[in-house]
Amino acid sequence: GIQVEQSPPDLILQEGANSTLRCNFSDSVNNLQWFHQNPWGQLINLFYIPSGTKQNGRLSATTVATERYSLLYISSSQTTDSGVYFCCVVTSGTYKYIFGTGTRLKVLA
Amino acid sequence: GAVVSQHPSWVICKSGTSVKIECRSLDFQATTMFWYRQFPKQSLMLMATSNEGSKATYEQGVEKDKFLINHASLTLSTLTVTSAHPEDSSFYICSASRDKNTGELFFGEGSRLTVL
């Protein structure tokens, strides 16, 4: 099956810093989403981005489907950005949503 | 965004008992829902795809007799952990997609199961 790898696995930032999270996938995908899992376990939708670039406030994302990767940019990080970030893909020809390995982010005040 | 609600949020039970977790789509009809399991500090693992009016499709390695899934209506899917044991303790989370064209997925709040 498809492999979805995220990097880095762990990231510690000082408040105000910028960061880039990466999601690599091993096969063609129809859909790609980015989620933030907060400390209570809730998954928050960040971006639905099968291709192209989107921005929402301090966050933006880019997916280059032909090269099989997606990037999530966090600018001017805040302590509330802490948590785990997951990408999730749906492979072409299936209807299964497969999660990446995750990036655990901690933003220090 | 779409709203998916899950209940209960927390459940503690004795070994050998069965536990039912409900997943509801509150503002849309979901012909398909997905159940995931998450162990501490790990990613989400797809357990099964719940299909309204038909049998669920289980992923390899997931015991269908242990994890019973019922999707009796377009807004409700249930996961029953039967004869629960401590190793079944985990975070269970459901999801659904409102728009089959985009396939954007929305998640419930999750249910944390502890089996004593």
PDB file of C-alpha atoms in Angstrom:
ATOM      1  CA  GLY A   1       0.000   0.000   0.000  1.00  0.00           C
ATOM      2  CA  ILE A   2       0.890   3.655  -0.121  1.00  0.00           C
ATOM      3  CA  GLN A   3       3.535   4.977   2.254  1.00  0.00           C
ATOM      4  CA  VAL A   4       3.063   8.442   3.744  1.00  0.00           C
ATOM      5  CA  GLU A   5       6.082   9.823   5.521  1.00  0.00           C
ATOM      6  CA  GLN A   6       6.275  13.123   7.341  1.00  0.00           C
ATOM      7  CA  SER A   7       9.312  15.095   8.408  1.00  0.00           C
ATOM      8  CA  PRO A   8      10.605  16.104  10.767  1.00  0.00           C
ATOM      9  CA  PRO A   9       9.069  13.716  13.311  1.00  0.00           C
ATOM     10  CA  ASP A  10       9.632  16.202  16.117  1.00  0.00           C
ATOM     11  CA  LEU A  11      10.147  19.949  16.101  1.00  0.00           C
ATOM     12  CA  ILE A  12      10.729  22.457  18.883  1.00  0.00           C
ATOM     13  CA  LEU A  13      10.422  26.148  18.089  1.00  0.00           C
ATOM     14  CA  GLN A  14      10.661  29.402  19.911  1.00  0.00           C
ATOM     15  CA  GLU A  15       7.526  31.500  19.710  1.00  0.00           C
ATOM     16  CA  GLY A  16       7.635  33.698  16.636  1.00  0.00           C
ATOM     17  CA  ALA A  17       9.732  31.336  14.539  1.00  0.00           C
ATOM     18  CA  ASN A  18       8.717  29.957  11.151  1.00  0.00           C
ATOM     19  CA  SER A  19       8.695  26.299  10.128  1.00  0.00           C
ATOM     20  CA  THR A  20       8.069  23.981   7.213  1.00  0.00           C
ATOM     21  CA  LEU A  21       6.580  20.531   7.613  1.00  0.00           C
ATOM     22  CA  ARG A  22       6.821  18.010   4.813  1.00  0.00           C
ATOM     23  CA  CYS A  23       4.619  15.114   3.685  1.00  0.00           C
ATOM     24  CA  ASN A  24       5.958  12.620   1.133  1.00  0.00           C
ATOM     25  CA  PHE A  25       3.763   9.943  -0.399  1.00  0.00           C
ATOM     26  CA  SER A  26       4.753   6.966  -2.490  1.00  0.00           C
ATOM     27  CA  ASP A  27       1.857   6.790  -4.962  1.00  0.00           C
ATOM     28  CA  SER A  28      -0.549   9.025  -6.857  1.00  0.00           C
ATOM     29  CA  VAL A  29      -3.257  10.586  -4.702  1.00  0.00           C
ATOM     30  CA  ASN A  30      -6.652  12.083  -5.375  1.00  0.00           C
ATOM     31  CA  ASN A  31      -6.993  14.055  -2.166  1.00  0.00           C
ATOM     32  CA  LEU A  32      -4.683  15.438   0.475  1.00  0.00           C
ATOM     33  CA  GLN A  33      -5.557  17.101   3.724  1.00  0.00           C
ATOM     34  CA  TRP A  34      -3.576  18.584   6.596  1.00  0.00           C
ATOM     35  CA  PHE A  35      -4.830  18.260  10.166  1.00  0.00           C
ATOM     36  CA  HIS A  36      -3.737  19.577  13.542  1.00  0.00           C
ATOM     37  CA  GLN A  37      -4.388  17.261  16.474  1.00  0.00           C
ATOM     38  CA  ASN A  38      -4.718  19.246  19.656  1.00  0.00           C
ATOM     39  CA  PRO A  39      -3.738  17.967  23.135  1.00  0.00           C
ATOM     40  CA  TRP A  40      -7.281  16.647  23.675  1.00  0.00           C
ATOM     41  CA  GLY A  41      -7.082  14.497  20.554  1.00  0.00           C
ATOM     42  CA  GLN A  42      -9.407  16.536  18.376  1.00  0.00           C
ATOM     43  CA  LEU A  43      -8.420  16.669  14.719  1.00  0.00           C
ATOM     44  CA  ILE A  44      -8.780  20.150  13.277  1.00  0.00           C
ATOM     45  CA  ASN A  45      -9.031  20.542   9.510  1.00  0.00           C
ATOM     46  CA  LEU A  46      -6.321  22.890   8.252  1.00  0.00           C
ATOM     47  CA  PHE A  47      -6.289  22.464   4.499  1.00  0.00           C
ATOM     48  CA  TYR A  48      -7.914  20.394   1.830  1.00  0.00           C
ATOM     49  CA  ILE A  49      -5.219  20.638  -0.838  1.00  0.00           C
ATOM     50  CA  PRO A  50      -4.902  17.902  -3.491  1.00  0.00           C
ATOM     51  CA  SER A  51      -2.812  20.340  -5.564  1.00  0.00           C
ATOM     52  CA  GLY A  52      -1.697  23.937  -5.649  1.00  0.00           C
ATOM     53  CA  THR A  53      -1.231  26.437  -2.848  1.00  0.00           C
ATOM     54  CA  LYS A  54      -3.585  27.762  -0.197  1.00  0.00           C
ATOM     55  CA  GLN A  55      -3.196  30.205   2.641  1.00  0.00           C
ATOM     56  CA  ASN A  56      -5.157  30.744   5.816  1.00  0.00           C
ATOM     57  CA  GLY A  57      -3.741  33.372   8.127  1.00  0.00           C
ATOM     58  CA  ARG A  58      -0.317  32.308   9.396  1.00  0.00           C
ATOM     59  CA  LEU A  59      -0.615  28.916   7.754  1.00  0.00           C
ATOM     60  CA  SER A  60      -0.158  28.002   4.132  1.00  0.00           C
ATOM     61  CA  ALA A  61       0.199  24.754   2.241  1.00  0.00           C
ATOM     62  CA  THR A  62       1.479  23.620  -1.116  1.00  0.00           C
ATOM     63  CA  THR A  63       0.985  20.269  -2.800  1.00  0.00           C
ATOM     64  CA  VAL A  64       3.011  19.189  -5.822  1.00  0.00           C
ATOM     65  CA  ALA A  65       1.122  16.057  -6.760  1.00  0.00           C
ATOM     66  CA  THR A  66       3.391  15.171  -9.698  1.00  0.00           C
ATOM     67  CA  GLU A  67       6.367  15.049  -7.342  1.00  0.00           C
ATOM     68  CA  ARG A  68       4.390  13.389  -4.558  1.00  0.00           C
ATOM     69  CA  TYR A  69       4.855  15.804  -1.703  1.00  0.00           C
ATOM     70  CA  SER A  70       3.080  18.491   0.237  1.00  0.00           C
ATOM     71  CA  LEU A  71       4.409  21.226   2.499  1.00  0.00           C
ATOM     72  CA  LEU A  72       2.779  23.001   5.416  1.00  0.00           C
ATOM     73  CA  TYR A  73       4.216  26.377   6.385  1.00  0.00           C
ATOM     74  CA  ILE A  74       3.685  27.887   9.799  1.00  0.00           C
ATOM     75  CA  SER A  75       4.785  31.483  10.222  1.00  0.00           C
ATOM     76  CA  SER A  76       5.167  33.478  13.444  1.00  0.00           C
ATOM     77  CA  SER A  77       4.436  30.367  15.488  1.00  0.00           C
ATOM     78  CA  GLN A  78       2.457  30.611  18.712  1.00  0.00           C
ATOM     79  CA  THR A  79       2.264  28.296  21.707  1.00  0.00           C
ATOM     80  CA  THR A  80      -1.241  27.330  20.619  1.00  0.00           C
ATOM     81  CA  ASP A  81       0.253  25.840  17.453  1.00  0.00           C
ATOM     82  CA  SER A  82       1.706  23.028  19.563  1.00  0.00           C
ATOM     83  CA  GLY A  83       0.383  19.565  18.854  1.00  0.00           C
ATOM     84  CA  VAL A  84       0.715  16.966  16.159  1.00  0.00           C
ATOM     85  CA  TYR A  85       0.328  17.731  12.469  1.00  0.00           C
ATOM     86  CA  PHE A  86      -0.833  15.016  10.132  1.00  0.00           C
ATOM     87  CA  CYS A  87      -1.230  14.822   6.407  1.00  0.00           C
ATOM     88  CA  CYS A  88      -3.835  12.415   5.080  1.00  0.00           C
ATOM     89  CA  VAL A  89      -4.139  11.126   1.522  1.00  0.00           C
ATOM     90  CA  VAL A  90      -6.578   9.183  -0.600  1.00  0.00           C
ATOM     91  CA  THR A  91      -4.939   7.072  -3.256  1.00  0.00           C
ATOM     92  CA  SER A  92      -6.161   7.009  -6.819  1.00  0.00           C
ATOM     93  CA  GLY A  93      -8.630   4.180  -7.348  1.00  0.00           C
ATOM     94  CA  THR A  94      -9.430   3.653  -3.681  1.00  0.00           C
ATOM     95  CA  TYR A  95     -11.587   5.338  -1.107  1.00  0.00           C
ATOM     96  CA  LYS A  96      -9.235   4.898   1.832  1.00  0.00           C
ATOM     97  CA  TYR A  97      -7.880   7.814   3.801  1.00  0.00           C
ATOM     98  CA  ILE A  98      -4.338   7.030   4.934  1.00  0.00           C
ATOM     99  CA  PHE A  99      -2.551   9.120   7.517  1.00  0.00           C
ATOM    100  CA  GLY A 100       1.075  10.126   7.529  1.00  0.00           C
ATOM    101  CA  THR A 101       3.455   9.451  10.373  1.00  0.00           C
ATOM    102  CA  GLY A 102       2.923  12.911  11.895  1.00  0.00           C
ATOM    103  CA  THR A 103       5.093  15.805  13.068  1.00  0.00           C
ATOM    104  CA  ARG A 104       4.994  16.610  16.775  1.00  0.00           C
ATOM    105  CA  LEU A 105       5.451  20.369  17.231  1.00  0.00           C
ATOM    106  CA  LYS A 106       6.169  22.170  20.460  1.00  0.00           C
ATOM    107  CA  VAL A 107       6.299  25.951  20.517  1.00  0.00           C
ATOM    108  CA  LEU A 108       8.006  27.483  23.517  1.00  0.00           C
ATOM    109  CA  ALA A 109       7.017  30.837  24.985  1.00  0.00           C
TER     110      ALA A 109
ATOM    111  CA  GLY B   1     -17.299  22.973   8.126  1.00  0.00           C
ATOM    112  CA  ALA B   2     -19.230  19.790   8.523  1.00  0.00           C
ATOM    113  CA  VAL B   3     -19.884  18.519  11.997  1.00  0.00           C
ATOM    114  CA  VAL B   4     -19.263  14.989  13.127  1.00  0.00           C
ATOM    115  CA  SER B   5     -20.078  14.124  16.719  1.00  0.00           C
ATOM    116  CA  GLN B   6     -18.848  11.146  18.704  1.00  0.00           C
ATOM    117  CA  HIS B   7     -20.081   9.768  21.991  1.00  0.00           C
ATOM    118  CA  PRO B   8     -18.928   8.955  24.611  1.00  0.00           C
ATOM    119  CA  SER B   9     -15.717  10.957  24.867  1.00  0.00           C
ATOM    120  CA  TRP B  10     -14.381   8.805  27.676  1.00  0.00           C
ATOM    121  CA  VAL B  11     -15.310   5.325  28.768  1.00  0.00           C
ATOM    122  CA  ILE B  12     -13.861   3.034  31.397  1.00  0.00           C
ATOM    123  CA  CYS B  13     -15.050  -0.546  31.528  1.00  0.00           C
ATOM    124  CA  LYS B  14     -14.192  -3.864  33.105  1.00  0.00           C
ATOM    125  CA  SER B  15     -12.494  -6.580  31.114  1.00  0.00           C
ATOM    126  CA  GLY B  16     -15.011  -8.827  29.368  1.00  0.00           C
ATOM    127  CA  THR B  17     -17.689  -6.211  28.865  1.00  0.00           C
ATOM    128  CA  SER B  18     -18.748  -4.634  25.572  1.00  0.00           C
ATOM    129  CA  VAL B  19     -18.627  -0.951  24.778  1.00  0.00           C
ATOM    130  CA  LYS B  20     -20.539   0.914  22.084  1.00  0.00           C
ATOM    131  CA  ILE B  21     -19.283   4.134  20.535  1.00  0.00           C
ATOM    132  CA  GLU B  22     -21.569   6.285  18.399  1.00  0.00           C
ATOM    133  CA  CYS B  23     -20.597   8.517  15.495  1.00  0.00           C
ATOM    134  CA  ARG B  24     -23.106  10.964  14.059  1.00  0.00           C
ATOM    135  CA  SER B  25     -22.990  13.340  11.148  1.00  0.00           C
ATOM    136  CA  LEU B  26     -24.969  16.325  12.405  1.00  0.00           C
ATOM    137  CA  ASP B  27     -25.476  18.470   9.342  1.00  0.00           C
ATOM    138  CA  PHE B  28     -25.105  16.101   6.418  1.00  0.00           C
ATOM    139  CA  GLN B  29     -25.854  12.570   5.327  1.00  0.00           C
ATOM    140  CA  ALA B  30     -22.890  10.226   5.271  1.00  0.00           C
ATOM    141  CA  THR B  31     -23.186   7.047   3.257  1.00  0.00           C
ATOM    142  CA  THR B  32     -19.648   6.194   4.280  1.00  0.00           C
ATOM    143  CA  MET B  33     -17.900   6.694   7.602  1.00  0.00           C
ATOM    144  CA  PHE B  34     -14.434   5.667   8.679  1.00  0.00           C
ATOM    145  CA  TRP B  35     -13.206   4.335  12.001  1.00  0.00           C
ATOM    146  CA  TYR B  36      -9.645   4.888  13.155  1.00  0.00           C
ATOM    147  CA  ARG B  37      -7.630   3.754  16.151  1.00  0.00           C
ATOM    148  CA  GLN B  38      -4.737   5.680  17.636  1.00  0.00           C
ATOM    149  CA  PHE B  39      -2.203   4.455  20.178  1.00  0.00           C
ATOM    150  CA  PRO B  40      -0.266   6.976  22.279  1.00  0.00           C
ATOM    151  CA  LYS B  41       2.246   8.993  20.272  1.00  0.00           C
ATOM    152  CA  GLN B  42       1.359   7.169  17.066  1.00  0.00           C
ATOM    153  CA  SER B  43      -0.511   7.981  13.907  1.00  0.00           C
ATOM    154  CA  LEU B  44      -4.099   7.104  13.120  1.00  0.00           C
ATOM    155  CA  MET B  45      -4.673   3.618  11.798  1.00  0.00           C
ATOM    156  CA  LEU B  46      -7.683   2.949   9.591  1.00  0.00           C
ATOM    157  CA  MET B  47      -9.715   0.098  11.092  1.00  0.00           C
ATOM    158  CA  ALA B  48     -12.705  -0.124   8.822  1.00  0.00           C
ATOM    159  CA  THR B  49     -14.952   1.630   6.360  1.00  0.00           C
ATOM    160  CA  SER B  50     -18.566   1.745   7.453  1.00  0.00           C
ATOM    161  CA  ASN B  51     -21.130   1.639   4.645  1.00  0.00           C
ATOM    162  CA  GLU B  52     -24.760   2.598   5.202  1.00  0.00           C
ATOM    163  CA  GLY B  53     -27.050  -0.360   4.744  1.00  0.00           C
ATOM    164  CA  SER B  54     -24.295  -2.891   4.129  1.00  0.00           C
ATOM    165  CA  LYS B  55     -21.432  -4.644   5.837  1.00  0.00           C
ATOM    166  CA  ALA B  56     -18.359  -2.755   6.898  1.00  0.00           C
ATOM    167  CA  THR B  57     -15.064  -3.271   5.119  1.00  0.00           C
ATOM    168  CA  TYR B  58     -12.305  -4.103   7.572  1.00  0.00           C
ATOM    169  CA  GLU B  59      -8.598  -3.480   7.125  1.00  0.00           C
ATOM    170  CA  GLN B  60      -6.179  -6.333   7.257  1.00  0.00           C
ATOM    171  CA  GLY B  61      -5.462  -7.426  10.794  1.00  0.00           C
ATOM    172  CA  VAL B  62      -8.611  -5.922  12.312  1.00  0.00           C
ATOM    173  CA  GLU B  63     -10.889  -8.537  13.894  1.00  0.00           C
ATOM    174  CA  LYS B  64     -14.418  -7.976  12.632  1.00  0.00           C
ATOM    175  CA  ASP B  65     -15.902 -10.084  15.446  1.00  0.00           C
ATOM    176  CA  LYS B  66     -14.086  -7.973  18.018  1.00  0.00           C
ATOM    177  CA  PHE B  67     -14.958  -4.609  16.479  1.00  0.00           C
ATOM    178  CA  LEU B  68     -18.565  -4.695  15.320  1.00  0.00           C
ATOM    179  CA  ILE B  69     -19.588  -1.838  13.062  1.00  0.00           C
ATOM    180  CA  ASN B  70     -23.163  -0.956  12.232  1.00  0.00           C
ATOM    181  CA  HIS B  71     -24.235   1.850   9.902  1.00  0.00           C
ATOM    182  CA  ALA B  72     -28.007   1.679  10.100  1.00  0.00           C
ATOM    183  CA  SER B  73     -28.787   5.189   8.925  1.00  0.00           C
ATOM    184  CA  LEU B  74     -27.251   7.955   6.859  1.00  0.00           C
ATOM    185  CA  THR B  75     -26.276   9.877   9.981  1.00  0.00           C
ATOM    186  CA  LEU B  76     -25.201   7.198  12.454  1.00  0.00           C
ATOM    187  CA  SER B  77     -22.461   4.595  12.614  1.00  0.00           C
ATOM    188  CA  THR B  78     -21.624   2.616  15.729  1.00  0.00           C
ATOM    189  CA  LEU B  79     -18.500   0.740  16.785  1.00  0.00           C
ATOM    190  CA  THR B  80     -18.926  -1.947  19.433  1.00  0.00           C
ATOM    191  CA  VAL B  81     -15.825  -3.321  21.086  1.00  0.00           C
ATOM    192  CA  THR B  82     -16.933  -6.772  22.202  1.00  0.00           C
ATOM    193  CA  SER B  83     -15.516  -8.604  25.210  1.00  0.00           C
ATOM    194  CA  ALA B  84     -13.048  -5.814  25.752  1.00  0.00           C
ATOM    195  CA  HIS B  85      -9.597  -6.527  27.176  1.00  0.00           C
ATOM    196  CA  PRO B  86      -6.882  -4.153  28.386  1.00  0.00           C
ATOM    197  CA  GLU B  87      -5.095  -4.349  25.040  1.00  0.00           C
ATOM    198  CA  ASP B  88      -8.196  -2.805  23.423  1.00  0.00           C
ATOM    199  CA  SER B  89      -7.593   0.382  25.399  1.00  0.00           C
ATOM    200  CA  SER B  90      -7.015   3.106  22.864  1.00  0.00           C
ATOM    201  CA  PHE B  91      -8.322   6.291  21.288  1.00  0.00           C
ATOM    202  CA  TYR B  92     -11.022   5.573  18.713  1.00  0.00           C
ATOM    203  CA  ILE B  93     -12.067   8.258  16.279  1.00  0.00           C
ATOM    204  CA  CYS B  94     -14.602   8.344  13.492  1.00  0.00           C
ATOM    205  CA  SER B  95     -14.821  10.459  10.388  1.00  0.00           C
ATOM    206  CA  ALA B  96     -17.022  11.175   7.413  1.00  0.00           C
ATOM    207  CA  SER B  97     -16.948  13.059   4.160  1.00  0.00           C
ATOM    208  CA  ARG B  98     -19.888  15.233   3.180  1.00  0.00           C
ATOM    209  CA  ASP B  99     -18.867  15.855  -0.412  1.00  0.00           C
ATOM    210  CA  LYS B 100     -18.027  12.804  -2.481  1.00  0.00           C
ATOM    211  CA  ASN B 101     -16.570  15.022  -5.190  1.00  0.00           C
ATOM    212  CA  THR B 102     -13.975  16.671  -2.984  1.00  0.00           C
ATOM    213  CA  GLY B 103     -13.817  13.924  -0.382  1.00  0.00           C
ATOM    214  CA  GLU B 104     -12.859  16.364   2.370  1.00  0.00           C
ATOM    215  CA  LEU B 105     -12.845  14.434   5.628  1.00  0.00           C
ATOM    216  CA  PHE B 106     -14.195  15.651   8.975  1.00  0.00           C
ATOM    217  CA  PHE B 107     -13.560  14.003  12.324  1.00  0.00           C
ATOM    218  CA  GLY B 108     -15.478  13.414  15.494  1.00  0.00           C
ATOM    219  CA  GLU B 109     -14.039  14.331  18.864  1.00  0.00           C
ATOM    220  CA  GLY B 110     -12.773  10.809  19.524  1.00  0.00           C
ATOM    221  CA  SER B 111     -13.485   8.308  22.284  1.00  0.00           C
ATOM    222  CA  ARG B 112     -10.861   7.259  24.793  1.00  0.00           C
ATOM    223  CA  LEU B 113     -11.436   3.701  25.953  1.00  0.00           C
ATOM    224  CA  THR B 114      -9.768   2.292  29.056  1.00  0.00           C
ATOM    225  CA  VAL B 115     -10.337  -1.365  29.853  1.00  0.00           C
ATOM    226  CA  LEU B 116      -9.468  -2.382  33.401  1.00  0.00           C
TER     227      LEU B 116
END
